[in-house]
PDB file of C-alpha atoms and ligand atoms in Angstrom:
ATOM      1  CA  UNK A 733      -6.568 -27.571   0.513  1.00 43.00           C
ATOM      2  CA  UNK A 734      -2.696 -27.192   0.176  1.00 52.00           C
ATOM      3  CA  UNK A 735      -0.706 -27.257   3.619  1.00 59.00           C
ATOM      4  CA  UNK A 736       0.641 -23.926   4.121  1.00 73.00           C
ATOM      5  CA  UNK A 737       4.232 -23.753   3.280  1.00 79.00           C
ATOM      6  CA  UNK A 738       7.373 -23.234   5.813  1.00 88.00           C
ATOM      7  CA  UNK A 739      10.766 -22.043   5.340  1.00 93.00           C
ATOM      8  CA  UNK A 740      11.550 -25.765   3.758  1.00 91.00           C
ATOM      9  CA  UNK A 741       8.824 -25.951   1.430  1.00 91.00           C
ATOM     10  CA  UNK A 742       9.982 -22.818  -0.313  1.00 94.00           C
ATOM     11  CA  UNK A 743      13.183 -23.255  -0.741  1.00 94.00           C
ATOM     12  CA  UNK A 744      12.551 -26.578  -2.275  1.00 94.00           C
ATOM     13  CA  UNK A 745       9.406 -25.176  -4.508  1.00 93.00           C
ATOM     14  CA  UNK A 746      12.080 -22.419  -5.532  1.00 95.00           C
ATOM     15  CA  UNK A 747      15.192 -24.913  -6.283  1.00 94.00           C
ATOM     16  CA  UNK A 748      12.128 -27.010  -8.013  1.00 94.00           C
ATOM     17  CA  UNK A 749      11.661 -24.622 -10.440  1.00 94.00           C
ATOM     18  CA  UNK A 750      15.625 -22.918 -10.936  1.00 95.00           C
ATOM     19  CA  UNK A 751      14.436 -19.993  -8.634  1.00 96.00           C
ATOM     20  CA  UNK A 752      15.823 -17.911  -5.959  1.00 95.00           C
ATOM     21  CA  UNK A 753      14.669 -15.284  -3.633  1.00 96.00           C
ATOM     22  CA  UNK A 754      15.562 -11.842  -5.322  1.00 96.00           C
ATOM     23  CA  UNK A 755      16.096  -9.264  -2.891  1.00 95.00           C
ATOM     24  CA  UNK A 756      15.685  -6.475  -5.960  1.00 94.00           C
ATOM     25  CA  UNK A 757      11.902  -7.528  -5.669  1.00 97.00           C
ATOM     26  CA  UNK A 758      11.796  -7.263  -2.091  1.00 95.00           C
ATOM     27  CA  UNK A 759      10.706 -11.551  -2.220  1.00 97.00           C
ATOM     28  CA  UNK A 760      10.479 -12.278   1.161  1.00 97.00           C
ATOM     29  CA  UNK A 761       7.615 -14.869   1.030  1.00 97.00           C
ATOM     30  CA  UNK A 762       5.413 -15.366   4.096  1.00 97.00           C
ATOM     31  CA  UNK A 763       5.986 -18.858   6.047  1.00 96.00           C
ATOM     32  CA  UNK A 764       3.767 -18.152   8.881  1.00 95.00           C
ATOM     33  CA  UNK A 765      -0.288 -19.483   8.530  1.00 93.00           C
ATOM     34  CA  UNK A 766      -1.458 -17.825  11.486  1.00 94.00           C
ATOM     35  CA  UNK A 767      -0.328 -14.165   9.952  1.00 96.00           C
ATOM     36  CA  UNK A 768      -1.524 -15.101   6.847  1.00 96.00           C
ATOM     37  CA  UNK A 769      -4.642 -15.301   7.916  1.00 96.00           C
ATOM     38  CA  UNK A 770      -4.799 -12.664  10.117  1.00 96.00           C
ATOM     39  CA  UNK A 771      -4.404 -10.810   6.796  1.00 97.00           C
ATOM     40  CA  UNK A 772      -7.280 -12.108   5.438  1.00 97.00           C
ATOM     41  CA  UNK A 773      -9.455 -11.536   9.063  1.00 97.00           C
ATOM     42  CA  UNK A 774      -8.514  -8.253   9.092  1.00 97.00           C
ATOM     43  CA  UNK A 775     -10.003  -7.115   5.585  1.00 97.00           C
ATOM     44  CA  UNK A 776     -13.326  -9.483   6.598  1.00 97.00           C
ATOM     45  CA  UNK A 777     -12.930 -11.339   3.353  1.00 98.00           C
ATOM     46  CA  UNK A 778     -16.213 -13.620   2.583  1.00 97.00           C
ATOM     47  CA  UNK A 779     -16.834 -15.880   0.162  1.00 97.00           C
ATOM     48  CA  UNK A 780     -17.681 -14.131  -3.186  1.00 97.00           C
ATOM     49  CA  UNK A 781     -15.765 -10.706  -2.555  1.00 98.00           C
ATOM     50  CA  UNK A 782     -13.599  -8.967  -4.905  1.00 98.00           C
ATOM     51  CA  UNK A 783      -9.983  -8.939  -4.203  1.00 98.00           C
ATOM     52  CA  UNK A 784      -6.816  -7.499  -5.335  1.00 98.00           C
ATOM     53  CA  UNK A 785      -3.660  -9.129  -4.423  1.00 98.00           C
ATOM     54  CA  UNK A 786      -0.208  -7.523  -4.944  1.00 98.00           C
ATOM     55  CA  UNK A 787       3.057  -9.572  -5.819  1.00 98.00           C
ATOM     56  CA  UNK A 788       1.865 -12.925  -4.922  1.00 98.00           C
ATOM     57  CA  UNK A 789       4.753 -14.689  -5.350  1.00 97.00           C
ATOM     58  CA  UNK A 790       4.260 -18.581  -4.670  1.00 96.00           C
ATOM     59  CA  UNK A 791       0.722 -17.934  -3.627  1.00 96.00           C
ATOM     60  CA  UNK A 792       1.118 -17.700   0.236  1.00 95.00           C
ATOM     61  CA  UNK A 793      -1.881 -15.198   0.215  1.00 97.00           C
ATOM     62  CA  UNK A 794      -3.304 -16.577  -2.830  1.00 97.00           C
ATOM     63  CA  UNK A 795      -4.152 -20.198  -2.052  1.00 95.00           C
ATOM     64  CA  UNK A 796      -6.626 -18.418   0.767  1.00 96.00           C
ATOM     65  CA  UNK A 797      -7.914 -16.308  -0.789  1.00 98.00           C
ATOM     66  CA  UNK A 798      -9.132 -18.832  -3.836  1.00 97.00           C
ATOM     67  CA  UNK A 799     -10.010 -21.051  -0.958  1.00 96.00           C
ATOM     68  CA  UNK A 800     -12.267 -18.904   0.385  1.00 97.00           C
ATOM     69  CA  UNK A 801     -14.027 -18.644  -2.960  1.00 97.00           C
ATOM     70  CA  UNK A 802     -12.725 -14.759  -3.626  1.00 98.00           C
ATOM     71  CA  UNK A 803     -12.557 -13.382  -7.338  1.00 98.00           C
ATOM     72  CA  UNK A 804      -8.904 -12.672  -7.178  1.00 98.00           C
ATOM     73  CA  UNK A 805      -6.886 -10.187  -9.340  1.00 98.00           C
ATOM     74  CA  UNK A 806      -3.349 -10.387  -8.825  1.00 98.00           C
ATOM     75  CA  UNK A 807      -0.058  -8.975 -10.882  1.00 98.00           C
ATOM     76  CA  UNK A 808       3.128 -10.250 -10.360  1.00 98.00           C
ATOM     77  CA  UNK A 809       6.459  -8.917 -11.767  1.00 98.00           C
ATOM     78  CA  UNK A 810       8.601 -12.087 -11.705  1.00 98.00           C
ATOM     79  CA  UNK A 811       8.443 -14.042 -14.751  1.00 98.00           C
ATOM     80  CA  UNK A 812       9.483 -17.293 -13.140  1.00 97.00           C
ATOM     81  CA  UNK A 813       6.855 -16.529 -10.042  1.00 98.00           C
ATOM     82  CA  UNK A 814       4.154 -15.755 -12.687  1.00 98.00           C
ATOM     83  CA  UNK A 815       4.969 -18.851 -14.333  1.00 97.00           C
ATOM     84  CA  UNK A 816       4.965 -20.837 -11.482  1.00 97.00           C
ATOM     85  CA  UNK A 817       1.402 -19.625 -10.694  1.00 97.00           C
ATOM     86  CA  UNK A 818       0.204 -20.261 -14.146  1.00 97.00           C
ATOM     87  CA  UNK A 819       1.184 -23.541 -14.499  1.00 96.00           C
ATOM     88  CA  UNK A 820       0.930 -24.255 -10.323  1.00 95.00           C
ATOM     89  CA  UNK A 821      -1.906 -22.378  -8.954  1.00 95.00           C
ATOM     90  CA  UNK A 822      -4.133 -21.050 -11.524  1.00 96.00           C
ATOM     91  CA  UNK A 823      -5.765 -24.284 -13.038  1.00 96.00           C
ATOM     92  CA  UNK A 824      -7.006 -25.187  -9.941  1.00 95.00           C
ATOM     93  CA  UNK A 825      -9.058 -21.794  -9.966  1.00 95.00           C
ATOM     94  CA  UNK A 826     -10.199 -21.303 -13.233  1.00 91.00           C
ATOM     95  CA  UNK A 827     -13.679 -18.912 -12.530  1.00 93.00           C
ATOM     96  CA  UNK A 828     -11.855 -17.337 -10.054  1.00 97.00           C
ATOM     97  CA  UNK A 829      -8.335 -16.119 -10.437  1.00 98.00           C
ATOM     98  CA  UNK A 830      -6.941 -13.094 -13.051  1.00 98.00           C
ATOM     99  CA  UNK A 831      -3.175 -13.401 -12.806  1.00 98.00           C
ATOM    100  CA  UNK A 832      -1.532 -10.677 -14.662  1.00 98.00           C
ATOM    101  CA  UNK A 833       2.283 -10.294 -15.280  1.00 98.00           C
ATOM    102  CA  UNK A 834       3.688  -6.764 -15.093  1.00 98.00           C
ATOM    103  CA  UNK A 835       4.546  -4.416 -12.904  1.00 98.00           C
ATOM    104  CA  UNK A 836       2.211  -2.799 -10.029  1.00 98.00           C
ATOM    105  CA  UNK A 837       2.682   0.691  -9.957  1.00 98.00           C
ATOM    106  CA  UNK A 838       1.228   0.569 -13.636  1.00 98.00           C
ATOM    107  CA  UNK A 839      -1.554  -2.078 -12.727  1.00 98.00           C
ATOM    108  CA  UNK A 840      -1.675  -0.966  -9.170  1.00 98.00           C
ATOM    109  CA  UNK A 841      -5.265  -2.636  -9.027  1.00 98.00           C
ATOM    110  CA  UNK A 842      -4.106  -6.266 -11.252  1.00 98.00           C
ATOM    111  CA  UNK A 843      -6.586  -5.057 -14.227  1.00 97.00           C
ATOM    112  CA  UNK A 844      -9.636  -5.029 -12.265  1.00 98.00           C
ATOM    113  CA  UNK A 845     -12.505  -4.702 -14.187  1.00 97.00           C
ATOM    114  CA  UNK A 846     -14.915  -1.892 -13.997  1.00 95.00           C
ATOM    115  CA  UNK A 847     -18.047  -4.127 -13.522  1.00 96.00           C
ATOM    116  CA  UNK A 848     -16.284  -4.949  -9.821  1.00 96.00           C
ATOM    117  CA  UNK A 849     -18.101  -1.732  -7.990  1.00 92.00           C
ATOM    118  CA  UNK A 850     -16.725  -2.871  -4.592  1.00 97.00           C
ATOM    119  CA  UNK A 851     -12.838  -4.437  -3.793  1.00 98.00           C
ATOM    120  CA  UNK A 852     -10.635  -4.948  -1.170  1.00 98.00           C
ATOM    121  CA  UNK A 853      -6.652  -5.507  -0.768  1.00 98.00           C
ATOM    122  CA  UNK A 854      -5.277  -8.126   0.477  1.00 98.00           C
ATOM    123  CA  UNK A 855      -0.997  -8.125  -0.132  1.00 98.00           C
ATOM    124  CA  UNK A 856       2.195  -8.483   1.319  1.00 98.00           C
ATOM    125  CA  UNK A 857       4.111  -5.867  -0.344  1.00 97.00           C
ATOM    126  CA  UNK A 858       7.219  -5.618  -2.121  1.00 95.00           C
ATOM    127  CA  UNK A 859       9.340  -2.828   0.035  1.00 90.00           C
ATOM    128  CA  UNK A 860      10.786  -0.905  -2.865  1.00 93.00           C
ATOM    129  CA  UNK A 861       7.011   0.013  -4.168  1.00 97.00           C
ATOM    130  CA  UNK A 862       5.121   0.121  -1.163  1.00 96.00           C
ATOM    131  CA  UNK A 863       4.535   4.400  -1.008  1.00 96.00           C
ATOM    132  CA  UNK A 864       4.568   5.365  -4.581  1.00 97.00           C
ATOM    133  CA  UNK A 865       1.977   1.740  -5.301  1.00 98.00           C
ATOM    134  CA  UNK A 866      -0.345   3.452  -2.080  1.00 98.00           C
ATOM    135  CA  UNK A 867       0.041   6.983  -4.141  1.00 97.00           C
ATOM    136  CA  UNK A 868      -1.104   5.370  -7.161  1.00 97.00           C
ATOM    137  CA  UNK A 869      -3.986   3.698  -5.286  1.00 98.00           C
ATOM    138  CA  UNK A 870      -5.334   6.589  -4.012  1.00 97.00           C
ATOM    139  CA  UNK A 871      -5.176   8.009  -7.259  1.00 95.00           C
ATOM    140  CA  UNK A 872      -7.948   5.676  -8.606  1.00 95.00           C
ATOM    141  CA  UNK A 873     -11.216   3.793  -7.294  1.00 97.00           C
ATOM    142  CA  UNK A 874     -10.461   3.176  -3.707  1.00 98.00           C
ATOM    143  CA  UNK A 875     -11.009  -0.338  -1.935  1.00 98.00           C
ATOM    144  CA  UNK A 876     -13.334   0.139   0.676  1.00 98.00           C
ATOM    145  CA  UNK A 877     -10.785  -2.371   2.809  1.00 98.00           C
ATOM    146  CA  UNK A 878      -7.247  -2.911   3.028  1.00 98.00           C
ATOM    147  CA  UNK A 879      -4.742  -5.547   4.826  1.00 98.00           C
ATOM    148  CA  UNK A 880      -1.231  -4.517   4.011  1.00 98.00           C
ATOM    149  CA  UNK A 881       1.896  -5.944   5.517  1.00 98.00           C
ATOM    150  CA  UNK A 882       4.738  -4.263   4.622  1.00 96.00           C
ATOM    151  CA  UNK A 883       8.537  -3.160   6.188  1.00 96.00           C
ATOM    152  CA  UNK A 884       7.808  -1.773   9.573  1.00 96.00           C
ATOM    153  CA  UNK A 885       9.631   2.015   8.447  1.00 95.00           C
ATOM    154  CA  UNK A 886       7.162   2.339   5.420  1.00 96.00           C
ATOM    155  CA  UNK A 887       4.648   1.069   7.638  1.00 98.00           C
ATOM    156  CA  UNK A 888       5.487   3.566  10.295  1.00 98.00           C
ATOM    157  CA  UNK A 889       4.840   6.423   7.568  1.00 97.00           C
ATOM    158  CA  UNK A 890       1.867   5.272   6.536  1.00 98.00           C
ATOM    159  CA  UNK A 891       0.238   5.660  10.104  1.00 98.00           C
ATOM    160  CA  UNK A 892       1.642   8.809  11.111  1.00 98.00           C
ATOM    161  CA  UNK A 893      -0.182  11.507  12.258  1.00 96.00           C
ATOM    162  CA  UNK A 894      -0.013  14.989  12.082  1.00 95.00           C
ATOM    163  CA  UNK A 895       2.861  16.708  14.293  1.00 94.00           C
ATOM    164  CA  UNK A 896       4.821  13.518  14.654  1.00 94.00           C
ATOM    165  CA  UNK A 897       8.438  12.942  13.060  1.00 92.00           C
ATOM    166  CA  UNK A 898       7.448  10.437  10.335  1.00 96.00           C
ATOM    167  CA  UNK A 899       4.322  12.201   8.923  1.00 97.00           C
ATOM    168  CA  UNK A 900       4.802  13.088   5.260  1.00 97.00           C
ATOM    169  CA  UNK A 901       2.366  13.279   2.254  1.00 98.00           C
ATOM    170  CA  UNK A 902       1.798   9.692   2.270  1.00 98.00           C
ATOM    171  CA  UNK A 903       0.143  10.092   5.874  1.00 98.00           C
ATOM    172  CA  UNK A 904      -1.229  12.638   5.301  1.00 98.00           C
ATOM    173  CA  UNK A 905      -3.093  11.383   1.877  1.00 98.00           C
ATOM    174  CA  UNK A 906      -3.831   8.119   3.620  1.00 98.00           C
ATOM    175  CA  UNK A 907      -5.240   9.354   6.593  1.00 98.00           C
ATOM    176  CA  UNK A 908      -7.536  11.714   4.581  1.00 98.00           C
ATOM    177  CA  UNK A 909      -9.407   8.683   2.585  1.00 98.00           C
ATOM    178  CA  UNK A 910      -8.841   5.782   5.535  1.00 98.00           C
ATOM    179  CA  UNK A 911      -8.698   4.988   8.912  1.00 98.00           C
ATOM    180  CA  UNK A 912      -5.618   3.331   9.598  1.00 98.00           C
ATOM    181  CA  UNK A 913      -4.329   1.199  12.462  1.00 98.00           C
ATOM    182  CA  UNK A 914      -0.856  -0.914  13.156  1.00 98.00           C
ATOM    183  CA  UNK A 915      -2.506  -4.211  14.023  1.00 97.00           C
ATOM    184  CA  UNK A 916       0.430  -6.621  14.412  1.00 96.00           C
ATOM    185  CA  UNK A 917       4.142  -6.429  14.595  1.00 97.00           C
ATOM    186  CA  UNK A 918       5.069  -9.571  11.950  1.00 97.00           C
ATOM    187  CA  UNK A 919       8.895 -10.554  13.128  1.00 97.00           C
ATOM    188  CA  UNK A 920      11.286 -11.195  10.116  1.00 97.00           C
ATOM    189  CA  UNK A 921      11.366 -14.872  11.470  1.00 96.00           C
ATOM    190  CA  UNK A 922       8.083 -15.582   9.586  1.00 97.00           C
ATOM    191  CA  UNK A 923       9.553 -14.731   6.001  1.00 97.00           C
ATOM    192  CA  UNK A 924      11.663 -17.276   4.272  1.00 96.00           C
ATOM    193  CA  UNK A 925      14.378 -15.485   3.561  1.00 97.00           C
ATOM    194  CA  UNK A 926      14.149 -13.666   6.685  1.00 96.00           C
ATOM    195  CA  UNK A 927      14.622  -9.503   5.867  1.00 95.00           C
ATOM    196  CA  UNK A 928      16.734  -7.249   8.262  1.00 94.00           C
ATOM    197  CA  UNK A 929      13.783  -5.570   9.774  1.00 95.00           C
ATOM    198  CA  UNK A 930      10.118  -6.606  11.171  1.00 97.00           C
ATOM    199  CA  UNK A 931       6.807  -6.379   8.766  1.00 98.00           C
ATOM    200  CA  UNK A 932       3.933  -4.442  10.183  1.00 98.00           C
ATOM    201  CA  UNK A 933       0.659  -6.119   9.557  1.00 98.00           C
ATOM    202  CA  UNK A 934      -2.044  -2.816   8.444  1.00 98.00           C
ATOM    203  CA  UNK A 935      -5.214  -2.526   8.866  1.00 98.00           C
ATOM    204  CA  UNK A 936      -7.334   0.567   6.426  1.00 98.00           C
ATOM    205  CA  UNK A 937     -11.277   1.206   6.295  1.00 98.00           C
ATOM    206  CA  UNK A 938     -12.440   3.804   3.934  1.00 98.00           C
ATOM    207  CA  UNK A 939     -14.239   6.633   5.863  1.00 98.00           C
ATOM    208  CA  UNK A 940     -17.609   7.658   5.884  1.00 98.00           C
ATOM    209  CA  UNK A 941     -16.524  10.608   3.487  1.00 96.00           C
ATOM    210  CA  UNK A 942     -13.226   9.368   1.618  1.00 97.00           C
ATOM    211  CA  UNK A 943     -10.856  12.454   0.638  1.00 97.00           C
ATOM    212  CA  UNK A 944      -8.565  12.403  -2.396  1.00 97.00           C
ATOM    213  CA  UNK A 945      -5.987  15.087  -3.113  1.00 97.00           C
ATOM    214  CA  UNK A 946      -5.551  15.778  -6.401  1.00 96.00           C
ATOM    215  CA  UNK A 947      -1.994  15.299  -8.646  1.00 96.00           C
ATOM    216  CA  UNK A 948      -1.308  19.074  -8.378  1.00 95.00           C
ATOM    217  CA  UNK A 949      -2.063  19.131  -4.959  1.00 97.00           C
ATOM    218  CA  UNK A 950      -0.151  16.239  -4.409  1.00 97.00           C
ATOM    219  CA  UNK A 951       2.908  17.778  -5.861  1.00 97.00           C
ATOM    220  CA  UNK A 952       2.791  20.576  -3.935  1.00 97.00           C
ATOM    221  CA  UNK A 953       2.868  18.985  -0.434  1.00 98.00           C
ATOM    222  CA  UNK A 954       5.758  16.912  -1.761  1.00 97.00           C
ATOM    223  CA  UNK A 955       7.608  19.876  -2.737  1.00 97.00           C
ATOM    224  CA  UNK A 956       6.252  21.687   0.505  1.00 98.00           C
ATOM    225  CA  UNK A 957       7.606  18.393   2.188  1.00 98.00           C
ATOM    226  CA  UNK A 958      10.649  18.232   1.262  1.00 97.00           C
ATOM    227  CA  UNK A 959      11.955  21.613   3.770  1.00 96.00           C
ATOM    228  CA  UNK A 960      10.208  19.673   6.218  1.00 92.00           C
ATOM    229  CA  UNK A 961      11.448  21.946   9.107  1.00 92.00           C
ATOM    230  CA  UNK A 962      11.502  25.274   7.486  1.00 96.00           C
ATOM    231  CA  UNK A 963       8.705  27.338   8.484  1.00 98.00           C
ATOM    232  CA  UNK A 964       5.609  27.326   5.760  1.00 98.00           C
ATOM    233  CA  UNK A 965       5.490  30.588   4.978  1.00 97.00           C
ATOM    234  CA  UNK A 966       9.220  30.690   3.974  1.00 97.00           C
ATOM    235  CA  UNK A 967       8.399  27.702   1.605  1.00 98.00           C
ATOM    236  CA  UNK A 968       5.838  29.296   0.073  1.00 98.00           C
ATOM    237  CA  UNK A 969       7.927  32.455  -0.236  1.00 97.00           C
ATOM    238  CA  UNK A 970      10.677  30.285  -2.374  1.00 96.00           C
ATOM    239  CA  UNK A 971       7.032  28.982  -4.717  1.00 96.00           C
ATOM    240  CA  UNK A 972       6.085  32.280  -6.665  1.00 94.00           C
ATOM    241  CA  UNK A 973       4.735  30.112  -8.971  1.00 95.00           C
ATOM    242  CA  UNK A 974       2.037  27.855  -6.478  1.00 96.00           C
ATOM    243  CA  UNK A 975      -0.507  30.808  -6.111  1.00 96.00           C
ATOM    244  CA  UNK A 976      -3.335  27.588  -5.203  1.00 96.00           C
ATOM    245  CA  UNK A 977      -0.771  26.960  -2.027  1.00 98.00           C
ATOM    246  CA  UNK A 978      -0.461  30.914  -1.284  1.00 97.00           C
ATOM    247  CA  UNK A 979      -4.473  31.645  -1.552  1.00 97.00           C
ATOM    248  CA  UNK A 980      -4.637  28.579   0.741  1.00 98.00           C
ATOM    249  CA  UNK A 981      -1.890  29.446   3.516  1.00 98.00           C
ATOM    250  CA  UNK A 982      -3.612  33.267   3.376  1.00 97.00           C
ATOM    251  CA  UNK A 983      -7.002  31.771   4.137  1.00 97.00           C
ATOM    252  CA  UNK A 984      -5.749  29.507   6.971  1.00 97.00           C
ATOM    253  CA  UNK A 985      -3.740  32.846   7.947  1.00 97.00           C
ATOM    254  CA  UNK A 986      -6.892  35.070   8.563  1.00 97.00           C
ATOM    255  CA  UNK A 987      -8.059  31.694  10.992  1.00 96.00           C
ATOM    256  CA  UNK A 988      -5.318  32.729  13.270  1.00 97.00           C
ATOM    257  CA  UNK A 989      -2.575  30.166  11.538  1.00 97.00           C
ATOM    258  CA  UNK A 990       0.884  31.172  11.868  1.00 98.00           C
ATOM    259  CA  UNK A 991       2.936  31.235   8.986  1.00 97.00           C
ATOM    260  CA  UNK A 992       5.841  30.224  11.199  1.00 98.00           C
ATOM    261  CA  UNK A 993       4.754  26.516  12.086  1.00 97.00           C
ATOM    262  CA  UNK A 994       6.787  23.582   9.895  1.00 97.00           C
ATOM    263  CA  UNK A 995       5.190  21.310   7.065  1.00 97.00           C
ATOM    264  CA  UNK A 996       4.787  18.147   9.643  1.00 94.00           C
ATOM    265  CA  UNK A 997       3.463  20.047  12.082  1.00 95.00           C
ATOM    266  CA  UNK A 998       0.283  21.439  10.189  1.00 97.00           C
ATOM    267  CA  UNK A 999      -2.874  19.620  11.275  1.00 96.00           C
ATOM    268  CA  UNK A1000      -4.727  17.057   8.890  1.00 96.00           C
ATOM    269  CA  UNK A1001      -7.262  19.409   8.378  1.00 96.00           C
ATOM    270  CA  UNK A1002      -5.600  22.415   7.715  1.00 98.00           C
ATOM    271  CA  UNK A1003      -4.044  20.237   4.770  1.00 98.00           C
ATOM    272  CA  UNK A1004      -7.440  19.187   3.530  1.00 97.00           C
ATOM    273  CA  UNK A1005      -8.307  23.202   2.969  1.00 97.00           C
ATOM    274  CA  UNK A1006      -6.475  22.938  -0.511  1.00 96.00           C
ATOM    275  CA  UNK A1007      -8.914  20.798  -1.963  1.00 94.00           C
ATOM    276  CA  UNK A1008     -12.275  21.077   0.283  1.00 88.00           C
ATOM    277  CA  UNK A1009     -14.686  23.895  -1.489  1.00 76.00           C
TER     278      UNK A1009
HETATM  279  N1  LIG B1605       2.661 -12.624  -1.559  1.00 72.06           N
HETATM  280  C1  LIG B1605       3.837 -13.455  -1.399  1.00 72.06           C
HETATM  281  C2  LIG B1605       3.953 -13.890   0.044  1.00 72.06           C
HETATM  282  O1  LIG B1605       3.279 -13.274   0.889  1.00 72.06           O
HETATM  283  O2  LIG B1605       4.716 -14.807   0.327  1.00 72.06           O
HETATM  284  C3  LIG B1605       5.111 -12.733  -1.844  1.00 72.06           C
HETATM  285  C4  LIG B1605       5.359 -11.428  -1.145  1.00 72.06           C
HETATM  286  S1  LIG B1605       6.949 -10.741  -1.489  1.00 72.06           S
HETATM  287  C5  LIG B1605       7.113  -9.663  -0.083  1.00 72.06           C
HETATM  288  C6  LIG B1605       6.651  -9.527  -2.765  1.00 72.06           C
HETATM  289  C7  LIG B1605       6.179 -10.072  -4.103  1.00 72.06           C
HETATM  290  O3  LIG B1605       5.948  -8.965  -4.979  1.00 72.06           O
HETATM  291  C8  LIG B1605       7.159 -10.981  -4.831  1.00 72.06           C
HETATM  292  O4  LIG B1605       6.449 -12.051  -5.381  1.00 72.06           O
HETATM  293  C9  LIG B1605       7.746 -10.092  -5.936  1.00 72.06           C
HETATM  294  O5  LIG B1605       8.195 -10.800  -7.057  1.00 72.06           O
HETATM  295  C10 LIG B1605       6.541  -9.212  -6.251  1.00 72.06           C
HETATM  296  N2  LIG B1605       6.889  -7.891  -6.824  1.00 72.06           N
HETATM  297  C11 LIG B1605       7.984  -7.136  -6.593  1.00 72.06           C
HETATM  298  N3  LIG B1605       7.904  -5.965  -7.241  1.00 72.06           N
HETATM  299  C12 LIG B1605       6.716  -5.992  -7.899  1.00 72.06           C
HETATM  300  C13 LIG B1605       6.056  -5.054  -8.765  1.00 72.06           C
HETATM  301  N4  LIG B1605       6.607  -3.876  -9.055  1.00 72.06           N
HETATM  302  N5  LIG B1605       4.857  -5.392  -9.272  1.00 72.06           N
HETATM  303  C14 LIG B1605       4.283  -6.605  -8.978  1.00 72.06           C
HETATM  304  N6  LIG B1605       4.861  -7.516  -8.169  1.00 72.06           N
HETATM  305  C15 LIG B1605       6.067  -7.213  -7.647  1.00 72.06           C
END
């Protein structure tokens, strides 16, 4: 097995090969083993599961999960990092690895074949795509596991609950198919480069009873969401048109809701009225 690499070992694998970090892409590449796999502890990966890995870059992730004898699907969006794994990493693998080059948020789950019933995530993601890649995910077959590290604000959205200052629609369509804990605060010092902020390391388990909004739904609450401290009702007064969002406020309304209270501030289940029977 390869030795994990440190700050050194990735600057010279990137000089090797005429690369360098591109902060566009959010490459910050993980130099820390012990986080890495935490990562993979924290989705319970075995030997022989089915995993999809996001952006991985010179294989930090990767080279564990082959090692552990996972089918891995990854994409990557770097041509030179693609390469790289190609040429680098996927010999090595052959039965195992299905490295695809393009973009995530329109392979969110690397090309994963149908015949895979079951899947998990393993990924350190790229900041920039982090909330509209988890929209996308929950838009398709869910993973019945996730281990996400990602920039501690996005992370901080993803785990919000109701009635706190960073819930949103991401939260809130999260929290509705997983449950979702902050496991570990990753500092910036285990990235080579180093970002500006700290990584939070996330743990997700689909629930007993996964629920998915659907796209119209979903593009209500972001509407809805975006007069985040204007009172409902007075939303909904300004959306003639979203007659699915005013039969659902009346019903909660006859329930004893008040029209008054603000879009972060309306509980989890309340929200899940709009597409519950
Ligand atoms: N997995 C590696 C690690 O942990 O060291 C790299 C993680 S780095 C935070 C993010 C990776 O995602 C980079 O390899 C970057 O090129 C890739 N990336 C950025 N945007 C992407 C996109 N839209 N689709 C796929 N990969 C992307």
């Amino acid at each position: 097995m390869l030795s994990y690499p440190t700050s050194k070992r990735v600057k010279e694998l990137l000089a090797a090969h005429h690369m360098s970090p591109r902060k566009r892409l959010g490459q910050n590449f993980l130099v820390d083993a012990n986080i890495a796999r935490k990562s993979l502890a924290l989705a319970e990966v075995e030997p022989g599961d089915c995993i999809v890995e996001i952006g991985p870059g010179l294989g930090a992730l990767t080279h564990l999960l082959l090692e552990a004898s996972c089918r891995l699907y990854a994409v990557e969006l770097d041509a030179g990092l693609f390469r790289y794994l190609r040429r680098q990493v996927a010999p090595s693998y052959p039965h195992l690895l299905h490295l695809v080059k393009g973009d995530a948020l329109d392979q969110p789950l690397a090309e994963l074949p149908h015949r895979e019933k079951s899947f998990k995530i393993v990924a350190n993601l790229p900041y920039s795509i982090s909330t509209s890649w988890m929209d996308a995910v929950l838009s398709g077959r869910l993973p019945d596991r996730l281990a996400l590290m990602l920039q501690k604000e996005a992370a901080d959205r993803f785990v919000a609950s109701a009635g706190s200052k960073n819930f949103g629609p991401i939260s809130l369509f999260i929290r509705s198919a997983y449950n979702i804990e902050a496991v570990h605060r990753v500092s910036a010092s285990c990235f080579y480069p180093a970002p500006e902020v700290d990584s939070t390391l996330l743990s997700l388990r689909i629930r007993n009873v996964p629920l998915v909004f659907d796209g119209m739904a979903k593009e209500g609450i972001r509407r809805i969401f975006r007069h985040r401290r204007k009172q409902i009702g007075s939303i909904l007064a300004r959306m003639p048109e979203a007659e699915r969002f005013h039969a659902w406020l009346e019903g909660l309304r006859r329930k004893g809701f008040n029209p008054a209270t603000r879009p972060e501030q309306i509980k989890q289940g309340d929200w899940q009225q709009l597409i519950l029977p």
